[in-house]
Structures are given as C-alpha cells and as structure tokens.
PDB file of C-alpha atoms in Angstrom:
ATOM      1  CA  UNK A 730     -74.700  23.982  69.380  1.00  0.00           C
ATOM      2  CA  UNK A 731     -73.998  20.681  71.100  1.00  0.00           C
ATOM      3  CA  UNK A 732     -71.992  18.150  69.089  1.00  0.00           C
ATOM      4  CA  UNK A 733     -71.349  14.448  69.533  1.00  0.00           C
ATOM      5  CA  UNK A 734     -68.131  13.419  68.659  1.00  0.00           C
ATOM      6  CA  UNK A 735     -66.526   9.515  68.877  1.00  0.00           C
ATOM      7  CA  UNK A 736     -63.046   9.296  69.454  1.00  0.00           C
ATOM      8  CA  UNK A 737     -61.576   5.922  67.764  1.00  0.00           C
ATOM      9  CA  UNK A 738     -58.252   4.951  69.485  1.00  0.00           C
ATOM     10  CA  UNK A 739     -55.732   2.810  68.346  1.00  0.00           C
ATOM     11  CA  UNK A 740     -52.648   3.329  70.101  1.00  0.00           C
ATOM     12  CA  UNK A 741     -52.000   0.348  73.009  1.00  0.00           C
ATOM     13  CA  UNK A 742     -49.508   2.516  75.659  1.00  0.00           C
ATOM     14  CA  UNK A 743     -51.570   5.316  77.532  1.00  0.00           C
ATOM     15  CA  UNK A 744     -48.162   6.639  78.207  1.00  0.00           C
ATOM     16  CA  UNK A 745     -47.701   7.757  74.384  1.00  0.00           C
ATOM     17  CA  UNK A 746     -48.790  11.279  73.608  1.00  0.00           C
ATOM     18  CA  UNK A 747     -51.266  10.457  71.129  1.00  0.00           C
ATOM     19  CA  UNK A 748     -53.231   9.400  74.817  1.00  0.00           C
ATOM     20  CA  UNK A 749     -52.724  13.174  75.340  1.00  0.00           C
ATOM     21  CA  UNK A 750     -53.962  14.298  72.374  1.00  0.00           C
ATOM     22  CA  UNK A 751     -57.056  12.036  72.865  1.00  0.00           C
ATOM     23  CA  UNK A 752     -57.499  13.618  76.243  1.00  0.00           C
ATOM     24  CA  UNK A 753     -57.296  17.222  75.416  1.00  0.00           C
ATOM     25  CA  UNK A 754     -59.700  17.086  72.513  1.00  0.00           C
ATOM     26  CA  UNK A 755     -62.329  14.933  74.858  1.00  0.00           C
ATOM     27  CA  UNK A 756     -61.592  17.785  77.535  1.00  0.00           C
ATOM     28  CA  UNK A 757     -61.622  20.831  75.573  1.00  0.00           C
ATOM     29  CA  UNK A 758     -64.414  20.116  73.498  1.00  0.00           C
ATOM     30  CA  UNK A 759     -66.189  19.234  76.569  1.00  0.00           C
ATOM     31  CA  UNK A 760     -66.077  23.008  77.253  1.00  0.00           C
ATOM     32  CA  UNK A 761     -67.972  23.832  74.874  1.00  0.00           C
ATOM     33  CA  UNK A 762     -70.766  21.706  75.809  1.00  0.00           C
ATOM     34  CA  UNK A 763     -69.792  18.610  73.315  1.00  0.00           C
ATOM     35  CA  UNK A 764     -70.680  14.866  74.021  1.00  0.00           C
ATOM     36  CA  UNK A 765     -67.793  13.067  73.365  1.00  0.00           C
ATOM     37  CA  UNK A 766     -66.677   9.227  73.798  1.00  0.00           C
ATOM     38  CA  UNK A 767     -62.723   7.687  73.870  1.00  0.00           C
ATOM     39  CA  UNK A 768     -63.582   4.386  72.184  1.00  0.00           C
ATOM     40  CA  UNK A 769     -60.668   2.405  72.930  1.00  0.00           C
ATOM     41  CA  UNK A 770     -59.711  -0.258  70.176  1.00  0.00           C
ATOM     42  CA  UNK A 771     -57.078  -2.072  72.721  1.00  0.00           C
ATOM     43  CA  UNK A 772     -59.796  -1.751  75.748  1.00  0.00           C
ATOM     44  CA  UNK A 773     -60.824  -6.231  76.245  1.00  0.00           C
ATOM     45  CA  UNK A 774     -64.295  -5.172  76.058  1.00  0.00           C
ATOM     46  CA  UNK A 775     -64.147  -3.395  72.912  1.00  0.00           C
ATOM     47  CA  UNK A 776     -62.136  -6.415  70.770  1.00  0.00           C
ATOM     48  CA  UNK A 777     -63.839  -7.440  67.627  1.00  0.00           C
ATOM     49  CA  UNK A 778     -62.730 -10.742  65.756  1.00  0.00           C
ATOM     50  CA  UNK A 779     -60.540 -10.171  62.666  1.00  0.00           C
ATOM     51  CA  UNK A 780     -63.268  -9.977  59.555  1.00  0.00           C
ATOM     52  CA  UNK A 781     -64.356 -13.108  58.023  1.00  0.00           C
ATOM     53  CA  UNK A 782     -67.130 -14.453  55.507  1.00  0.00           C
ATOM     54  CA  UNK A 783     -67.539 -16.730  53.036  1.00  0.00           C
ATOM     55  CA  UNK A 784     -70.845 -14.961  51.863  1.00  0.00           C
ATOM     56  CA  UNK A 785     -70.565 -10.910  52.115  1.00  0.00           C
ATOM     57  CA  UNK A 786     -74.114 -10.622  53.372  1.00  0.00           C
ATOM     58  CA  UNK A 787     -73.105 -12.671  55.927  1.00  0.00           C
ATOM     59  CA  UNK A 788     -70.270 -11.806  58.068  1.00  0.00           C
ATOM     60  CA  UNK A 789     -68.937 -13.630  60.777  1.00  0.00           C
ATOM     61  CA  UNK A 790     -70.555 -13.127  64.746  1.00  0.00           C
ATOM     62  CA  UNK A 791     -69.447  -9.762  66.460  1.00  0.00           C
ATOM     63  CA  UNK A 792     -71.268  -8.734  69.542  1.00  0.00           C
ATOM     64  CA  UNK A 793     -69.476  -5.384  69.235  1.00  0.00           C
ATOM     65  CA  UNK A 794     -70.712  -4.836  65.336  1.00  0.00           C
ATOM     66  CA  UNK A 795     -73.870  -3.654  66.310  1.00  0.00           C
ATOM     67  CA  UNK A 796     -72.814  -1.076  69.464  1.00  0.00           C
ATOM     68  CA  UNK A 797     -70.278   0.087  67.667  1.00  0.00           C
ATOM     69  CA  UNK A 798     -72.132   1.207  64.632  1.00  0.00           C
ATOM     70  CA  UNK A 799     -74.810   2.813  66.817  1.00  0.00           C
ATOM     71  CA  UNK A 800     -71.777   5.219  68.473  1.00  0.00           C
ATOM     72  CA  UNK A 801     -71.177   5.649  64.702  1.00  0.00           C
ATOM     73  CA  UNK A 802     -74.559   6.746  63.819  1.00  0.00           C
ATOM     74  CA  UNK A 803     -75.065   8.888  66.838  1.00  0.00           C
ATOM     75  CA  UNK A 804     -71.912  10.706  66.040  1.00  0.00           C
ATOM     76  CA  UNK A 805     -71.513  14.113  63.960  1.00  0.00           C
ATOM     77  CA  UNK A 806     -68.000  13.731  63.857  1.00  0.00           C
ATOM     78  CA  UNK A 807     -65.459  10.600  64.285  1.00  0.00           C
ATOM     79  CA  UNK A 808     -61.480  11.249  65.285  1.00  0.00           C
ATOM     80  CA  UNK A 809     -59.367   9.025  63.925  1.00  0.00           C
ATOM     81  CA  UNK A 810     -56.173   8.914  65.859  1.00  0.00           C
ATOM     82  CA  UNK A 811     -53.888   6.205  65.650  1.00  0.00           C
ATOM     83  CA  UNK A 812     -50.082   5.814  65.494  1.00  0.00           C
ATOM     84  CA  UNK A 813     -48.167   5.360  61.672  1.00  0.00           C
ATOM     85  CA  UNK A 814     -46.578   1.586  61.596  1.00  0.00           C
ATOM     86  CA  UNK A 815     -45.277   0.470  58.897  1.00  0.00           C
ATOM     87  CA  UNK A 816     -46.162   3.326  56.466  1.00  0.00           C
ATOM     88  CA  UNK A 817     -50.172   2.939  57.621  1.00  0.00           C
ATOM     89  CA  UNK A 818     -52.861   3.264  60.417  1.00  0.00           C
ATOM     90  CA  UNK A 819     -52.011  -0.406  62.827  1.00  0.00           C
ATOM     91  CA  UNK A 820     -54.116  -3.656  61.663  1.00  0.00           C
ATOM     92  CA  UNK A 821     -56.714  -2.898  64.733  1.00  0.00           C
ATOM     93  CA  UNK A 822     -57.894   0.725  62.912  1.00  0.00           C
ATOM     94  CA  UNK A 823     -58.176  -1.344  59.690  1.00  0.00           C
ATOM     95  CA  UNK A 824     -59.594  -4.009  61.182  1.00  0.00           C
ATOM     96  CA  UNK A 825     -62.380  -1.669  62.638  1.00  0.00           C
ATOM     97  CA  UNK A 826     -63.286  -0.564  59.566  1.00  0.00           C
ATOM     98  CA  UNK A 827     -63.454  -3.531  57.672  1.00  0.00           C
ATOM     99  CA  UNK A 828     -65.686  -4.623  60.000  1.00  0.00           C
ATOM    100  CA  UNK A 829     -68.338  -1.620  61.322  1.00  0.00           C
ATOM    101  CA  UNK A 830     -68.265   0.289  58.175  1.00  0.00           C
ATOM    102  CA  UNK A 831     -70.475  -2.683  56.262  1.00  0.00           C
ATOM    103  CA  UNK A 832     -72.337  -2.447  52.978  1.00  0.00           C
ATOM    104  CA  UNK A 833     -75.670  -1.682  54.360  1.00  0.00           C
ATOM    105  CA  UNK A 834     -74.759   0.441  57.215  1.00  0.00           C
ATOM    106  CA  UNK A 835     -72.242   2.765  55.973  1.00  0.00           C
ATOM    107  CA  UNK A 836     -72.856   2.270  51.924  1.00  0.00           C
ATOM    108  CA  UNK A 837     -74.792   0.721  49.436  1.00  0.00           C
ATOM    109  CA  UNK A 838     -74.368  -1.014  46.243  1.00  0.00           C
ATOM    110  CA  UNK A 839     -76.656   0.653  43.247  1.00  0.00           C
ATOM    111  CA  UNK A 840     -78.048  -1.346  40.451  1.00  0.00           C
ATOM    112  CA  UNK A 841     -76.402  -0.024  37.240  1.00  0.00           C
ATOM    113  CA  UNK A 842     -74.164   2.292  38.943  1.00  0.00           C
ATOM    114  CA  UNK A 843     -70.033   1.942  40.054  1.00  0.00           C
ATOM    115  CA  UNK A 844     -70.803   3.884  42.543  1.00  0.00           C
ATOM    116  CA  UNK A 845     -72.293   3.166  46.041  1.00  0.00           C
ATOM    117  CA  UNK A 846     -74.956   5.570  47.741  1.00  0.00           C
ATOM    118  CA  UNK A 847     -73.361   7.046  50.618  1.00  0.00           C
ATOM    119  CA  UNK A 848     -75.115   6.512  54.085  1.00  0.00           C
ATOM    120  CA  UNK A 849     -73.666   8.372  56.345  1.00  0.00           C
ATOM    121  CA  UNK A 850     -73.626  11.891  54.850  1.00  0.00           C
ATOM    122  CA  UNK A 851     -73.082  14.830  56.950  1.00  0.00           C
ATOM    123  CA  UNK A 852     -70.953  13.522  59.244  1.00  0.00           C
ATOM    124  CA  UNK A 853     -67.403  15.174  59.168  1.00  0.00           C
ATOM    125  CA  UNK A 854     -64.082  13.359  60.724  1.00  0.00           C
ATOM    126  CA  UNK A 855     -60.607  14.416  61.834  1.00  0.00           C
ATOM    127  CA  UNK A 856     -57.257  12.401  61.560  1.00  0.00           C
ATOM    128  CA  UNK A 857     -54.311  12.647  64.361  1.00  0.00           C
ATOM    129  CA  UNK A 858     -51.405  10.316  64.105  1.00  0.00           C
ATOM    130  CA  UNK A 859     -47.747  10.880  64.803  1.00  0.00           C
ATOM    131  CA  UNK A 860     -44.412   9.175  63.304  1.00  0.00           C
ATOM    132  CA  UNK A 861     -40.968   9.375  64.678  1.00  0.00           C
ATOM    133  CA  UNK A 862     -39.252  10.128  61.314  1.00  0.00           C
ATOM    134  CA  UNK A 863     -39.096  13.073  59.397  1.00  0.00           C
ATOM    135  CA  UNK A 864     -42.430  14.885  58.410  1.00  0.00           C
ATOM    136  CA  UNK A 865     -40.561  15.868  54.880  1.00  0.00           C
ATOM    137  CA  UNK A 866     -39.853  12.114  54.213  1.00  0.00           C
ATOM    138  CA  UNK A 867     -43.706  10.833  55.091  1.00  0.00           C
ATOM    139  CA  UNK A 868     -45.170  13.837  52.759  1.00  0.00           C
ATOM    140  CA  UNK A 869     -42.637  12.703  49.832  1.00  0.00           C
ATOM    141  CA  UNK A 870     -42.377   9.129  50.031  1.00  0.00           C
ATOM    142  CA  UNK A 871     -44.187   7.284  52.641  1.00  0.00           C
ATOM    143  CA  UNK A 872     -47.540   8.776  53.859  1.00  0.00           C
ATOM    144  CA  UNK A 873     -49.748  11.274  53.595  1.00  0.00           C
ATOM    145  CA  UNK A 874     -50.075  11.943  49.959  1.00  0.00           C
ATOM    146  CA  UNK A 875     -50.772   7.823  49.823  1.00  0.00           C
ATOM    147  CA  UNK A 876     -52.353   7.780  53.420  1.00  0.00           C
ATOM    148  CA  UNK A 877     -54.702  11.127  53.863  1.00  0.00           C
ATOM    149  CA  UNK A 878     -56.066  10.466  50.412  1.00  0.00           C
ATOM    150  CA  UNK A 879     -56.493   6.960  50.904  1.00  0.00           C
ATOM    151  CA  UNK A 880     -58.831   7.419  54.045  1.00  0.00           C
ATOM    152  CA  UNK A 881     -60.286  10.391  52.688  1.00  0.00           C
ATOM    153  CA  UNK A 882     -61.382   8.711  48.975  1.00  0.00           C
ATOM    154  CA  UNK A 883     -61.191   5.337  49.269  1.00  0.00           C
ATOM    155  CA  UNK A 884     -62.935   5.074  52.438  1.00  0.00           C
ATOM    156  CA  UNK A 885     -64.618   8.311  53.968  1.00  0.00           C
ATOM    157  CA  UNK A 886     -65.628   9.449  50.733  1.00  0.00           C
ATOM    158  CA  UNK A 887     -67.607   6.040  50.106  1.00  0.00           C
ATOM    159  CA  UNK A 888     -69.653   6.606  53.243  1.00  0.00           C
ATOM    160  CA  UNK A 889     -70.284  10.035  52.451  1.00  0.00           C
ATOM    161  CA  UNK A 890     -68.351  11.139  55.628  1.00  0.00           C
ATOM    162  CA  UNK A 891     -66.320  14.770  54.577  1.00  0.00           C
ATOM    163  CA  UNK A 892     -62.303  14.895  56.220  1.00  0.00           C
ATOM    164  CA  UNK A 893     -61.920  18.172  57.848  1.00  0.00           C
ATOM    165  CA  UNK A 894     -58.550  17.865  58.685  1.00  0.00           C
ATOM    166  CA  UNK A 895     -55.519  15.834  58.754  1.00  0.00           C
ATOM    167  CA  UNK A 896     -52.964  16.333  61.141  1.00  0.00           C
ATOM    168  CA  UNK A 897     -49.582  14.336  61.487  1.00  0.00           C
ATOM    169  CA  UNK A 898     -47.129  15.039  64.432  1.00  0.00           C
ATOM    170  CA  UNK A 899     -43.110  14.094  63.286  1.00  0.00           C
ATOM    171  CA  UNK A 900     -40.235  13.689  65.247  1.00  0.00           C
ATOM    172  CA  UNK A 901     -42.133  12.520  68.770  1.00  0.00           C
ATOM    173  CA  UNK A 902     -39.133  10.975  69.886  1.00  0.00           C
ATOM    174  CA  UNK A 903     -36.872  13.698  70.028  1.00  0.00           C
ATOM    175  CA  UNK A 904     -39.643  16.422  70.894  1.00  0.00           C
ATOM    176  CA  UNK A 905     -39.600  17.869  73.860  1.00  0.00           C
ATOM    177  CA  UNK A 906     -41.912  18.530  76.587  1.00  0.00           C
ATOM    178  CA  UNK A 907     -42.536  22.150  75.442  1.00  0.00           C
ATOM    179  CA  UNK A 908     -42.985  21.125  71.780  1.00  0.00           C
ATOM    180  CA  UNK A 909     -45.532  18.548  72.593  1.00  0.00           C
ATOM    181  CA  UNK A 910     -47.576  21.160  74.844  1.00  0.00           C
ATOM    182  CA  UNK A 911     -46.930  23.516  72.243  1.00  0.00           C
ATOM    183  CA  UNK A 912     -49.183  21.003  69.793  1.00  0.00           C
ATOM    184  CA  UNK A 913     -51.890  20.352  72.492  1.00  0.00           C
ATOM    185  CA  UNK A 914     -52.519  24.282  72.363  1.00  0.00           C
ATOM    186  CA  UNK A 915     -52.579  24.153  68.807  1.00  0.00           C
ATOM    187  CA  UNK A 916     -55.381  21.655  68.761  1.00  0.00           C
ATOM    188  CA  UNK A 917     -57.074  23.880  71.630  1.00  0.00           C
ATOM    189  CA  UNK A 918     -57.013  26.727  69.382  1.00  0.00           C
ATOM    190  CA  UNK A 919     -58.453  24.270  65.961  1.00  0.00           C
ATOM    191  CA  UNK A 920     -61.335  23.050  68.833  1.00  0.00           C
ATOM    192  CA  UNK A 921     -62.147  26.698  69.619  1.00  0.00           C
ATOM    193  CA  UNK A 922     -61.915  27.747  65.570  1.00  0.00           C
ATOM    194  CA  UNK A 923     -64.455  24.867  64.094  1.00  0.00           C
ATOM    195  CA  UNK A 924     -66.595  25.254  66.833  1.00  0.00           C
ATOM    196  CA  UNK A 925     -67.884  28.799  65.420  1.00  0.00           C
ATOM    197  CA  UNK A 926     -68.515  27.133  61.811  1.00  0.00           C
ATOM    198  CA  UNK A 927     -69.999  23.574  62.944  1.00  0.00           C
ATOM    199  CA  UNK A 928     -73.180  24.970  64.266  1.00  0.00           C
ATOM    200  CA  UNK A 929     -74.282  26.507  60.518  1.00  0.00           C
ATOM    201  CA  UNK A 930     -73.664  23.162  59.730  1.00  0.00           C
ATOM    202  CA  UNK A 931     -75.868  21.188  61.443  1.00  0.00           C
ATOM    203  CA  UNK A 932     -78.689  23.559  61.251  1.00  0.00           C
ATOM    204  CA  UNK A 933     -78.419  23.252  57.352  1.00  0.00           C
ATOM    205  CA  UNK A 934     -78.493  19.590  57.710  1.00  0.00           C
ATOM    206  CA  UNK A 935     -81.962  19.524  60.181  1.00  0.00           C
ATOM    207  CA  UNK A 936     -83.565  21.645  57.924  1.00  0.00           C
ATOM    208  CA  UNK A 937     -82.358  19.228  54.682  1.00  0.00           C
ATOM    209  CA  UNK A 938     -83.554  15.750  56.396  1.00  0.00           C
TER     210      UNK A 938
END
C-alpha cells in the first residue's frame, strides 16, 4: 500500500553521507511505490524566520508555516535526519519545530487537563543522524538516552506521532567506504522489512477515522 513519507533535512554539505542516506531511503522506498519528498531545511526557498511572538496565538509572519504543515499533514511518516552538534539535532531542526509543530496544528491545550490532545495521531517517524565520536560515549553520556527520548516524549509523543526507530551512525570520519555502503544496505533491508507491516497499519487507521 502506497505511503507518503517527508524527509526533513538538516545537514548543509550534500557531500556528507547523511545526503546519502537521504537519497537511498527516497530511492528505495520509491520502489515500492512510496511518495516521498527531501524537504531541505538549508534549501533559500525553504528558510523560515527564527520563532517569535509576544502573544502565542499570534506568531510572527512565515510564508513557509502554512506549506510546510500541509507536507506534514499529508505525510504518514516524517524522517528526521540531521547531523549531532553540540550534543543535539542543529538550531535549523529545532527551529522547524518550534515553528510548524504549533498549538493548534499539531496539539491542543485541554481545559482541566496537563495534557494536550494529540493531533496528529497515526503518523509514525524515523530518526537518522550520525556523530564522529564514539557510539559507547553518546549512549552513556551525551545522546541518545537524553536525545531519542527527548524527541520521542517531549515532542513526538505530544503530537501523537509514534517513533519507529532511531538510528545513530558513529565514527563517520574514520569509516570507510565499505562501512558506509555497508549501512545504506542496512537501511535497504529496514525499508524492505516495515514495508510488510505498514500496510495493516493504515488499513486499521481508514477503518478507525
């Protein structure tokens, strides 16, 4: 069953392999009849002003807010992929956030209630980023036990969006050329896997809504 996925980029060198990664999963999920979009955060057309309001119910102009949470609605799954800088996703992921994911599009506030209703249920999303130091030291100290459960509870979870997967790629300075085609397979194979299980998914959710 046909899926459309959006692609969120952060990473400003198309000659880093997290370009590649972005490639192969547009390509290879293209095989298997998927709609899928590279939304490039450092593309001139796609640049949204940093977030600003004095009022939260009114935010300040962006001519991108509105096209870019339409690609958001239209999509059954968002890929986060993004380099690690500084110990978190760069300012221009956050940034895009911040400012698409809005109370009233992606989440809203309940009377009485902590916690918000989530508005974009059913969608799923996937996270690919890569470091240059050590995977052990990022899992211990730095990263993923503060940064997958950050964007999986503090802001997927909000919008009702379920993380399917996680994947972060150590190392990429010293890997070589066979390593790094040796992960590109690997997310082949995931591509090939989830595709058998996704279609249940959505037919559950059609009947639901």
């Amino acid at each position: 069953m046909k899926r459309k996925k959006l692609i969120i980029m952060a990473q400003p060198s198309k000659k880093w392999f997290l370009w590649e990664i972005a490639k192969t999963y547009k390509s290879e999920s293209e095989k298997y009849w998927d709609e899928i979009e590279i939304l490039d955060l450092y593309d001139k057309k796609n640049f949204q002003p940093n977030l600003e309001f004095e009022d939260m119910k009114v935010l300040n102009e962006d001519p991108n807010r509105k096209l870019f949470q339409e690609k958001i609605t239209n999509a059954d799954e968002l890929i986060f992929i993004f380099p690690i800088w500084w110990g978190n996703m760069p300012a221009i992921m956050k940034n895009f956030i911040d400012t698409n994911f809005e109370a009233g599009f992606a989440y809203k506030f309940q009377k009485g209630s902590s916690i918000p209703k989530k508005l974009l249920k059913w969608k799923t999303a996937r996270v690919f980023t890569t470091c240059d130091g050590f995977k052990i030291i990022y899992n211990h100290y730095v990263c993923p036990i503060f940064l997958e459960k950050y964007i999986e509870m503090y802001i997927l979870w909000i919008f009702g969006i379920e993380l399917k997967s996680f994947k972060l790629f150590d190392k990429m300075r010293k890997r070589t050329r066979e390593e790094k085609d040796e992960i590109l397979e690997d997310i082949k194979l995931d591509i090939k896997r989830t595709k058998m299980t996704t279609g249940f998914r959505k037919i559950i959710k059609n009947i639901l809504n």
